[in-house]
Short mmCIF file of C-alpha atoms in Angstrom, two decimals:
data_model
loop_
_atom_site.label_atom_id
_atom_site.label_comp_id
_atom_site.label_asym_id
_atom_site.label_seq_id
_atom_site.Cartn_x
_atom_site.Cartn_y
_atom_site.Cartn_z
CA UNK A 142 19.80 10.57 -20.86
CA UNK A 143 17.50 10.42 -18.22
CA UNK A 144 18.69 11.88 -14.55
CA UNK A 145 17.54 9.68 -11.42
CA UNK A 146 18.49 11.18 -7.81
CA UNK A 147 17.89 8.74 -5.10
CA UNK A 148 17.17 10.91 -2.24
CA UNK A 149 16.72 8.09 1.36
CA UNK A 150 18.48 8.06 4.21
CA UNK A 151 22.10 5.76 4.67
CA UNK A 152 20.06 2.69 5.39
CA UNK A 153 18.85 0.05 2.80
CA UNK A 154 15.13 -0.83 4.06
CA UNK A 155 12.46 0.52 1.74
CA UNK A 156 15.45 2.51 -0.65
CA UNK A 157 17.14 -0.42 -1.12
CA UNK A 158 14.63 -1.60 -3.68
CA UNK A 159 14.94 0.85 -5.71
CA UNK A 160 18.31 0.97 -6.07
CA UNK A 161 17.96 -2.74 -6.73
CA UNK A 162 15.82 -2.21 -9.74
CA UNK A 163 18.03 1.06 -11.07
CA UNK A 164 21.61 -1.17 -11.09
CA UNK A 165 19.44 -4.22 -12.22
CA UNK A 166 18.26 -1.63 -15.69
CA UNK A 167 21.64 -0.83 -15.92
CA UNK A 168 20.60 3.05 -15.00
CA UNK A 169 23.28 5.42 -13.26
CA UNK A 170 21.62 7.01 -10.85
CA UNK A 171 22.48 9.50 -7.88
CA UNK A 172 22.28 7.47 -4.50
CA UNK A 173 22.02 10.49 -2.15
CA UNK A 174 21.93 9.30 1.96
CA UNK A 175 20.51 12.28 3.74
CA UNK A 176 21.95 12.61 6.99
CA UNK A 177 19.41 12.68 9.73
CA UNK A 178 19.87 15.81 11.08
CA UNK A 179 19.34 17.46 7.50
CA UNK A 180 15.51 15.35 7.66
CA UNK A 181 13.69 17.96 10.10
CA UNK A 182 13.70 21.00 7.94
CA UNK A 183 12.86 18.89 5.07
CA UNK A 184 10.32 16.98 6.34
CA UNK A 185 7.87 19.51 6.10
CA UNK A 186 8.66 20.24 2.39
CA UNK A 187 8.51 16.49 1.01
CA UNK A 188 5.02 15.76 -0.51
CA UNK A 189 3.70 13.22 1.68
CA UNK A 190 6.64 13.85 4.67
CA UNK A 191 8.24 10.43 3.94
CA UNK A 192 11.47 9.36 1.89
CA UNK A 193 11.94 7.92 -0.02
CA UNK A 194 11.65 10.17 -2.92
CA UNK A 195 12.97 9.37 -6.55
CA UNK A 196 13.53 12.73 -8.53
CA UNK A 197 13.25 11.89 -12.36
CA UNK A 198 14.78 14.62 -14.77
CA UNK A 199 14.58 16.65 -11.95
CA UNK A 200 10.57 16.05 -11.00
CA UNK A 201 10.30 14.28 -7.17
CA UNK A 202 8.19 11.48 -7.05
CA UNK A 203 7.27 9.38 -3.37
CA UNK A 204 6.16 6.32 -2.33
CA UNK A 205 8.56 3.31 -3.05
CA UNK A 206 6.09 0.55 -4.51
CA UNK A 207 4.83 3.32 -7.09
CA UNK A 208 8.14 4.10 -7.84
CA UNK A 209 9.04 0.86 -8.39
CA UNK A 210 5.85 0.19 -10.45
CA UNK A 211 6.85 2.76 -12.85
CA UNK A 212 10.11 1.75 -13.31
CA UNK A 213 9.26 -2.02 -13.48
CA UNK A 214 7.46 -1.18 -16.94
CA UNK A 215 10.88 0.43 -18.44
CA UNK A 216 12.95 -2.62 -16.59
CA UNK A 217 10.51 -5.62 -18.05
CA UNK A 218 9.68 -6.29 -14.46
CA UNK A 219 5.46 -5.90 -14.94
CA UNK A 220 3.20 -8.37 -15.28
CA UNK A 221 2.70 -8.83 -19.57
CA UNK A 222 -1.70 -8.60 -18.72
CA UNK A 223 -4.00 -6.61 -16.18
CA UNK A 224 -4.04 -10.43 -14.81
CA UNK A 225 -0.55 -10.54 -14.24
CA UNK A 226 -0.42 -7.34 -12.47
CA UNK A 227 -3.30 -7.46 -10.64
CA UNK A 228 -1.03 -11.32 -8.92
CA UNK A 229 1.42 -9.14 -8.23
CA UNK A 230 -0.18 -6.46 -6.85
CA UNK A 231 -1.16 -8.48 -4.49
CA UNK A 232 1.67 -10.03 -3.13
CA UNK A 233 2.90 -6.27 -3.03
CA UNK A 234 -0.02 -4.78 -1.10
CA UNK A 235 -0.44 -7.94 1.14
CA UNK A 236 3.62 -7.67 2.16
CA UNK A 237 2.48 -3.90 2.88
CA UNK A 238 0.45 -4.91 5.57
CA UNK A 239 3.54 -6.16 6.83
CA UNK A 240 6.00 -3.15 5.99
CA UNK A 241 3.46 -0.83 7.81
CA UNK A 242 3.71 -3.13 11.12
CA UNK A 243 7.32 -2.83 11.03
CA UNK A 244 7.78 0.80 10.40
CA UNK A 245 5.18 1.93 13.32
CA UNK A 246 8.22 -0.11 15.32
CA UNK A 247 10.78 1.84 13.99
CA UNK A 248 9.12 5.05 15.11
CA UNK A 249 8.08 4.25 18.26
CA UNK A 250 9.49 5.73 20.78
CA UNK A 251 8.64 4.09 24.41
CA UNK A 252 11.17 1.75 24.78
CA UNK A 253 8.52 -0.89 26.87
CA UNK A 254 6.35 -0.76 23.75
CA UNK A 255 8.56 -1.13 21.63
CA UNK A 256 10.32 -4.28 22.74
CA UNK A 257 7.14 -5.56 23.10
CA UNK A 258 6.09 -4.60 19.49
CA UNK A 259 9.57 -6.43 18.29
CA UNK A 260 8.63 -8.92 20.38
CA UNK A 261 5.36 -9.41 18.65
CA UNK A 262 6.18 -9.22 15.39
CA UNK A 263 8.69 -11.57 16.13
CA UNK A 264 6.25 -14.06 16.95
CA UNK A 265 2.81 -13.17 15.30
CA UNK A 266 3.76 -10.85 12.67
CA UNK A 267 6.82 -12.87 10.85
CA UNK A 268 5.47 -16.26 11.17
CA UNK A 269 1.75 -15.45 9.65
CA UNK A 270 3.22 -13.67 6.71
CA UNK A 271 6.13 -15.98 6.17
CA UNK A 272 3.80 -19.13 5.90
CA UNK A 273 1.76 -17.68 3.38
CA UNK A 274 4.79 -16.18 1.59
CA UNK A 275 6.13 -19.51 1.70
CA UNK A 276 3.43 -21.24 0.44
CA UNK A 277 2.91 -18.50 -2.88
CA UNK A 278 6.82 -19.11 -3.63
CA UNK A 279 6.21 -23.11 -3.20
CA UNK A 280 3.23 -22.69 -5.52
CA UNK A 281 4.94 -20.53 -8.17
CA UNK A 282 8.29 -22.19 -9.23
CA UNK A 283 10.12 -19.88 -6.97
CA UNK A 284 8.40 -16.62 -7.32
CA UNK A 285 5.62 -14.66 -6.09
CA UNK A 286 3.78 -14.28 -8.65
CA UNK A 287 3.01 -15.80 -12.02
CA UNK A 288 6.00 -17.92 -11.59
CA UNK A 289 8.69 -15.46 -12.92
CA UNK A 290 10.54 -12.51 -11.48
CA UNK A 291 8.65 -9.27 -11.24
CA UNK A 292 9.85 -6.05 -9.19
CA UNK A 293 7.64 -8.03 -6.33
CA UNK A 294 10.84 -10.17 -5.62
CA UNK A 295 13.11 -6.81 -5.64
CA UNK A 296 10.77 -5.01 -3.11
CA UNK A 297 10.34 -7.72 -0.66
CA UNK A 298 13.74 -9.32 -0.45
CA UNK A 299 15.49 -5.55 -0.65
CA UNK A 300 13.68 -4.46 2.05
CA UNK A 301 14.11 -8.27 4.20
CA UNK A 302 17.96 -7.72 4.18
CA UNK A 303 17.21 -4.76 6.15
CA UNK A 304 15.17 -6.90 8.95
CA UNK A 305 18.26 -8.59 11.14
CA UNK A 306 19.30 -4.84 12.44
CA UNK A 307 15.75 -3.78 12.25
CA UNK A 308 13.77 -6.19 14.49
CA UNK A 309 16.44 -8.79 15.01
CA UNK A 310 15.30 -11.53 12.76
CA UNK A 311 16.75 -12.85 9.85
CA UNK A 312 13.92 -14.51 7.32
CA UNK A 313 16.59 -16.54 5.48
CA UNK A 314 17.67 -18.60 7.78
CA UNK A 315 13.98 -19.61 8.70
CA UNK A 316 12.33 -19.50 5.71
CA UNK A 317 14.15 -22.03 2.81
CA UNK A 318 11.80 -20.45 -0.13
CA UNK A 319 12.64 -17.26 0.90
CA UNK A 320 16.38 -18.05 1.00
CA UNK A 321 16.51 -19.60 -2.46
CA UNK A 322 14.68 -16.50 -3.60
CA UNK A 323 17.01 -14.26 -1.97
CA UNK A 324 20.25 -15.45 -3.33
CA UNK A 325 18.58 -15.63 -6.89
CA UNK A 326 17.60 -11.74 -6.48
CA UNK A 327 21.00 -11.30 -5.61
CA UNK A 328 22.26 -12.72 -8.68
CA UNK A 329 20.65 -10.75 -11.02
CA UNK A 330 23.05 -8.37 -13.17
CA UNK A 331 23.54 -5.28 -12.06
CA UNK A 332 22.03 -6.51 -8.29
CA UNK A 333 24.76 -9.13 -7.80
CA UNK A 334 27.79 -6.28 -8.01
CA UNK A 335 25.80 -3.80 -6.45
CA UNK A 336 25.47 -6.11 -3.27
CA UNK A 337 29.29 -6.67 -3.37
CA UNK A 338 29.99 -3.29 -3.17
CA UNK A 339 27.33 -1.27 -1.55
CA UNK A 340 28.01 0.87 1.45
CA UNK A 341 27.59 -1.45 4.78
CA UNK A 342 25.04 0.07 6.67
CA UNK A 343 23.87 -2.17 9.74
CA UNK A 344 20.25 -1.91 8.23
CA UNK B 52 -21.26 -12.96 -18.35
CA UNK B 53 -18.59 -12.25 -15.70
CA UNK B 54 -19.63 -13.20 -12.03
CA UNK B 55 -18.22 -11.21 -9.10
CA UNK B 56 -18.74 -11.78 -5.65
CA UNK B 57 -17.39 -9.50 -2.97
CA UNK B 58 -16.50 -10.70 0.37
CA UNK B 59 -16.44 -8.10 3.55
CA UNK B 60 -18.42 -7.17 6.64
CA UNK B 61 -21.59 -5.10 7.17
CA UNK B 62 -19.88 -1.88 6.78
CA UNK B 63 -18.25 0.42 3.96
CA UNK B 64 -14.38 1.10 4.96
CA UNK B 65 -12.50 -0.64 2.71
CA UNK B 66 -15.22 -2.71 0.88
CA UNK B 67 -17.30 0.56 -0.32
CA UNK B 68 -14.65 1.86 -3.27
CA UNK B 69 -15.00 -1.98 -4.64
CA UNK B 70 -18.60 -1.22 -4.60
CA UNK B 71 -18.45 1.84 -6.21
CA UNK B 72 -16.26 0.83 -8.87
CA UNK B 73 -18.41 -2.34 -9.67
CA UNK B 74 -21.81 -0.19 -9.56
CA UNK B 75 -19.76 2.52 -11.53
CA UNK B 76 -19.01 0.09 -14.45
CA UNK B 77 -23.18 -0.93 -13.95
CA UNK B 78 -21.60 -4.53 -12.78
CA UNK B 79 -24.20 -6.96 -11.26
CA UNK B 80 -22.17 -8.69 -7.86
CA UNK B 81 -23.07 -10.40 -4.87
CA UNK B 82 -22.16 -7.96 -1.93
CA UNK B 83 -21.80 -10.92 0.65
CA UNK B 84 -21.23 -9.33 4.39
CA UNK B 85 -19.93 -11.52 6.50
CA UNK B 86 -21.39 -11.44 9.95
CA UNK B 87 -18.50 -11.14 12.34
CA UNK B 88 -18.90 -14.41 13.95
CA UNK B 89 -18.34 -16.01 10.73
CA UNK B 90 -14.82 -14.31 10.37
CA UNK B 91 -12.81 -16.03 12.97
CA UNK B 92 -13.45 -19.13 11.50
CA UNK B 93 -12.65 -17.88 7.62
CA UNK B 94 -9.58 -15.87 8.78
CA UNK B 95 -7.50 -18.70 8.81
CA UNK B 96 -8.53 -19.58 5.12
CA UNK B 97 -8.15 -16.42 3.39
CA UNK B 98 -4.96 -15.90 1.51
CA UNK B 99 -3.40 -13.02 4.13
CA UNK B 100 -6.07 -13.00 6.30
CA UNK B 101 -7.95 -10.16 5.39
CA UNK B 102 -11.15 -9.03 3.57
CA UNK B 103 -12.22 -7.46 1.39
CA UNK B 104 -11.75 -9.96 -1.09
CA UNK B 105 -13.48 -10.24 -4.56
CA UNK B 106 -14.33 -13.48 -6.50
CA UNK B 107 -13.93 -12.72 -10.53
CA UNK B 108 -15.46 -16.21 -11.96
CA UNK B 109 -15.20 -17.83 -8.66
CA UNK B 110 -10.80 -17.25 -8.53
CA UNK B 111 -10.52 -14.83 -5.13
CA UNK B 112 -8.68 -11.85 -5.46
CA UNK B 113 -7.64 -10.14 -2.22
CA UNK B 114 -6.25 -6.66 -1.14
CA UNK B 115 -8.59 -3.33 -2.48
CA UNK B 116 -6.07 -1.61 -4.01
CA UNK B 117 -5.17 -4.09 -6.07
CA UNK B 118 -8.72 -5.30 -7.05
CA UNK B 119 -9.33 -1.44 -7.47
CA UNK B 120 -6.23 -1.17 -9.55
CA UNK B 121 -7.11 -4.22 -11.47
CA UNK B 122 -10.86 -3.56 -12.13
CA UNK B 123 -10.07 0.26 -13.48
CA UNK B 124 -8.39 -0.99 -16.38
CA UNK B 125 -12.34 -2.24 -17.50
CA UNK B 126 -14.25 0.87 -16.24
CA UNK B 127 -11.65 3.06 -18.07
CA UNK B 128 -10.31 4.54 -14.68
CA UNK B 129 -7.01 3.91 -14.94
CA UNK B 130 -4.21 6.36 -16.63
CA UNK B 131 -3.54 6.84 -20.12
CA UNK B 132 -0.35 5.52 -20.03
CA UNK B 133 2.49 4.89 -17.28
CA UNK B 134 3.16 8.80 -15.95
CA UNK B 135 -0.70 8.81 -15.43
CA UNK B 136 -0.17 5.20 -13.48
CA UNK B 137 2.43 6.69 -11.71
CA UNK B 138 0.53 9.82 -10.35
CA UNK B 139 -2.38 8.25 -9.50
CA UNK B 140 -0.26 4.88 -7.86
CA UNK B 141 1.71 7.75 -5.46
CA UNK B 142 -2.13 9.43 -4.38
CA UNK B 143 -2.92 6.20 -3.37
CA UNK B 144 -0.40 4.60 -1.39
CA UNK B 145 0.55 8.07 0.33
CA UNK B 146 -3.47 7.88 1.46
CA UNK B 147 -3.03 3.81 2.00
CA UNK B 148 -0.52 5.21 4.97
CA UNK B 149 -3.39 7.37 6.86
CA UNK B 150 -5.62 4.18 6.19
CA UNK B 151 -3.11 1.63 8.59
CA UNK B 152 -3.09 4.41 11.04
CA UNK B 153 -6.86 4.07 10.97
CA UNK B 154 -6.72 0.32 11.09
CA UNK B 155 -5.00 0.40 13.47
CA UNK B 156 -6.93 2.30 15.58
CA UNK B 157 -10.04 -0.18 14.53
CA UNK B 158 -7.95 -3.34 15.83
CA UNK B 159 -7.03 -2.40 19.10
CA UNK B 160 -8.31 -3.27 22.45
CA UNK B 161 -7.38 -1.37 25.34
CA UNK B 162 -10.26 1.54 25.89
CA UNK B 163 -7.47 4.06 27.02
CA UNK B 164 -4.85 3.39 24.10
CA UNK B 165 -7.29 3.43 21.78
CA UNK B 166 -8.89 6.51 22.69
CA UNK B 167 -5.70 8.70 22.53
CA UNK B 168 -4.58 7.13 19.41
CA UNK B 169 -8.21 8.36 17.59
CA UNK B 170 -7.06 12.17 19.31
CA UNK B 171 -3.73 11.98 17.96
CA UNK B 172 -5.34 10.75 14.39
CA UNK B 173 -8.10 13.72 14.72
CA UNK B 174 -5.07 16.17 16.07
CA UNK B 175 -2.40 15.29 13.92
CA UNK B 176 -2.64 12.09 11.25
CA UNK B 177 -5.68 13.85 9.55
CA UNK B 178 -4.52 17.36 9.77
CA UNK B 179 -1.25 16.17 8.04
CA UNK B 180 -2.27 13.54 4.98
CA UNK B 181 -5.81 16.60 4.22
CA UNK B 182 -3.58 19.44 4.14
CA UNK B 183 -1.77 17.80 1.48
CA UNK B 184 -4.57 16.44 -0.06
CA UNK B 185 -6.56 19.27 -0.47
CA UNK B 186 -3.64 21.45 -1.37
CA UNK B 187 -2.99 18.56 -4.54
CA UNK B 188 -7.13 18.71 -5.74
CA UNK B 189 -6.70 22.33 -5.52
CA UNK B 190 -4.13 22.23 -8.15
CA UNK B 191 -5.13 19.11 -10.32
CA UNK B 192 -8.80 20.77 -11.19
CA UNK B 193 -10.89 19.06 -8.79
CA UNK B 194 -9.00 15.43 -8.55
CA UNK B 195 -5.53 13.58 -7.10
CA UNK B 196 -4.15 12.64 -10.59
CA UNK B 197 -3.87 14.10 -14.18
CA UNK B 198 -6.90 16.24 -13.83
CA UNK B 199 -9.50 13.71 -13.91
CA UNK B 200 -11.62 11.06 -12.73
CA UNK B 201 -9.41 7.87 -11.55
CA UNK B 202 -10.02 4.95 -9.46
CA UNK B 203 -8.01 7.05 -6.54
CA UNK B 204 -11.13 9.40 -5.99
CA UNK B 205 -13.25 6.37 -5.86
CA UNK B 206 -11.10 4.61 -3.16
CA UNK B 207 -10.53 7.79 -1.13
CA UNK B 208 -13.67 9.09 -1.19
CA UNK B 209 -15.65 5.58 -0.61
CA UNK B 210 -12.97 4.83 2.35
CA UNK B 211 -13.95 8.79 4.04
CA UNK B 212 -17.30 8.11 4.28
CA UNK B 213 -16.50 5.41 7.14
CA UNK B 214 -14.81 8.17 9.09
CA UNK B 215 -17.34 10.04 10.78
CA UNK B 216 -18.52 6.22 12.75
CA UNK B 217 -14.48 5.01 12.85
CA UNK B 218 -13.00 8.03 14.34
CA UNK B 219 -15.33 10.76 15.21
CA UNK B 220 -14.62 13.12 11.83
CA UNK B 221 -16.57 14.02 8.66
CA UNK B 222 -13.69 14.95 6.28
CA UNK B 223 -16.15 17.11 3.97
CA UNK B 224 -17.41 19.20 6.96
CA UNK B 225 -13.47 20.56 7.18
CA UNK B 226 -12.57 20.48 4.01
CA UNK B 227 -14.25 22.06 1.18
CA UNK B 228 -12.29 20.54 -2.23
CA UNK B 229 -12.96 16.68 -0.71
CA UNK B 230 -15.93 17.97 -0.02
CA UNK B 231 -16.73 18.96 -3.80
CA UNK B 232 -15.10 15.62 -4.63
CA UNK B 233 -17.00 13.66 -2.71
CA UNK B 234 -20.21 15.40 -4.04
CA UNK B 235 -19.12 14.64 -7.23
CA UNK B 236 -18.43 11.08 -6.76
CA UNK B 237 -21.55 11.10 -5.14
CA UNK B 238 -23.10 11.69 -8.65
CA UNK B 239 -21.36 9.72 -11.17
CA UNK B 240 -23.65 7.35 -12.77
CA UNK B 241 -24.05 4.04 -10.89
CA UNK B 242 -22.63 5.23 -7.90
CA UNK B 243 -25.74 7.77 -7.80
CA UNK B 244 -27.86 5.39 -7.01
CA UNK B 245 -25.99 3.46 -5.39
CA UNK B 246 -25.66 5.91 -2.45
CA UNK B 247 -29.29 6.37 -2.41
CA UNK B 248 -30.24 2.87 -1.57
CA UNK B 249 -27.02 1.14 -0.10
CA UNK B 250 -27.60 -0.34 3.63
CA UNK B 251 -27.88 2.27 6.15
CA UNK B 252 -24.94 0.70 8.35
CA UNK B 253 -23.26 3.76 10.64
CA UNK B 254 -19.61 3.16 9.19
#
């Protein structure tokens, strides 16, 4: 049987997908939360410096949406064509754009910039994404792409759940497509007990 | 016969890889730049606001990773199967990281911000993502993924050329395996000539 070892920190945001797509296959997988302190001397050692990693039998791979690509094949979560792909690739590298914004936050340090960064995205960053989000989900019976569910929707409403604590929004009560696609994500099998039960981290 | 139109300013960046691939697979396209003064009125129109974007048959496509991703399948550089996906998928968003930091840099306004972010990207950003880089063509033979040619060395190398006009650094004066890769992009078929004759615009 194959081994999977999560290895993020005790926060949902961009692990959270992944272990959304492992409990929706079914997989049993190691969910380890490095504490913080334990993240300096491994920094330097981690391919690209960034969690999360996945380690498969063992081998570390980075870089959530490619993990998630990969395992979308295994979990029937790909598009069936290059054509389907390439509309969900898409939605996944546009939402990036967006995931980048909000990271740079996170690691800012100057407290000035970054309430004024929050404040931003708050008001520029949120609303020109969510529109257009919006408008895809309208457009595609519910779904981002090729109207049916794709790791896409386990990506970008994973990582959303993590945005109240992050930046102090909360896209669900704002956005009704969104919503609607959020509690359908969240009951999937495998995703709807996992959200029950997982640990209850602020973000 | 398949008509493609690409959509993007007067300079390489992030439109240059899509060229490469398309003159790489011996592709006639339109190369449409944009004159900037065109763009604030389009902005608003295009899906997330952003170009490049390719039309395939007159349906746009937006995001170059994707359209790279999507377009590899044809010119037969993708991976063999989904480990090969995987390897070259992690090369490319761990690179797509160094390439917001760059954006970002391109998008802001104030002279004095701007200025120390490029320092910090010369000082530390590029230091970081090239020591890695170099360190994985080193041991792949030559390339990021599965010891070949994939659409990753067409997107990273195509992308580096813009550096020395973005930020002030010419990646393949520093270091010498990107160099040799980008020498040997440089000479695949297509993209030969290609480089020969494309505008002469400084990024």
């Amino acid at each position: 049987m194959t081994k999977y070892k999560l290895i993020y920190f005790n926060i949902r945001v961009l692990g959270e997908p992944i272990r959304y797509i492992l409990h929706y296959m079914g997989k049993e997988f190691e969910d380890y939360r490095m504490p913080r302190e334990d993240w300096v001397e491994l920094k330097e050692k981690v391919p690209f410096g960034k969690l999360p990693l996945l380690e498969i039998d063992g081998e570390v791979f980075h870089q959530s949406t490619a993990i998630l690509r990969y395992l979308a094949i295994e979990a029937g979560l790909s598009g069936n064509n290059a054509s389907e792909n390439f509309q969900i690739d898409m939605i996944v590298a546009a939402f990036g754009d967006f995931v980048s914004e909000v990271s740079r936050f996170f690691k800012m340090e100057n407290p000035t910039d970054k309430e004024s960064l929050r404040l931003s995205i708050i008001k520029n960053t949120v609303p020109f994404y969510m529109t257009r989000l919006e408008k895809v989900l309208k457009n595609n019976g519910g779904y981002f792409a090729n109207r049916k569910l794709s790791w896409a929707e386990l990506y970008i409403v994973g990582y959303c759940t993590s945005l109240p604590a992050l930046i102090g929004i909360d896209l669900t009560e704002k956005y009704p497509f969104f919503k609607q696609l959020t509690d359908r994500v969240h009951s999937l099998p495998g995703i709807k007990d996992w959200v029950k039960r997982r640990p209850n981290t602020p973000m």
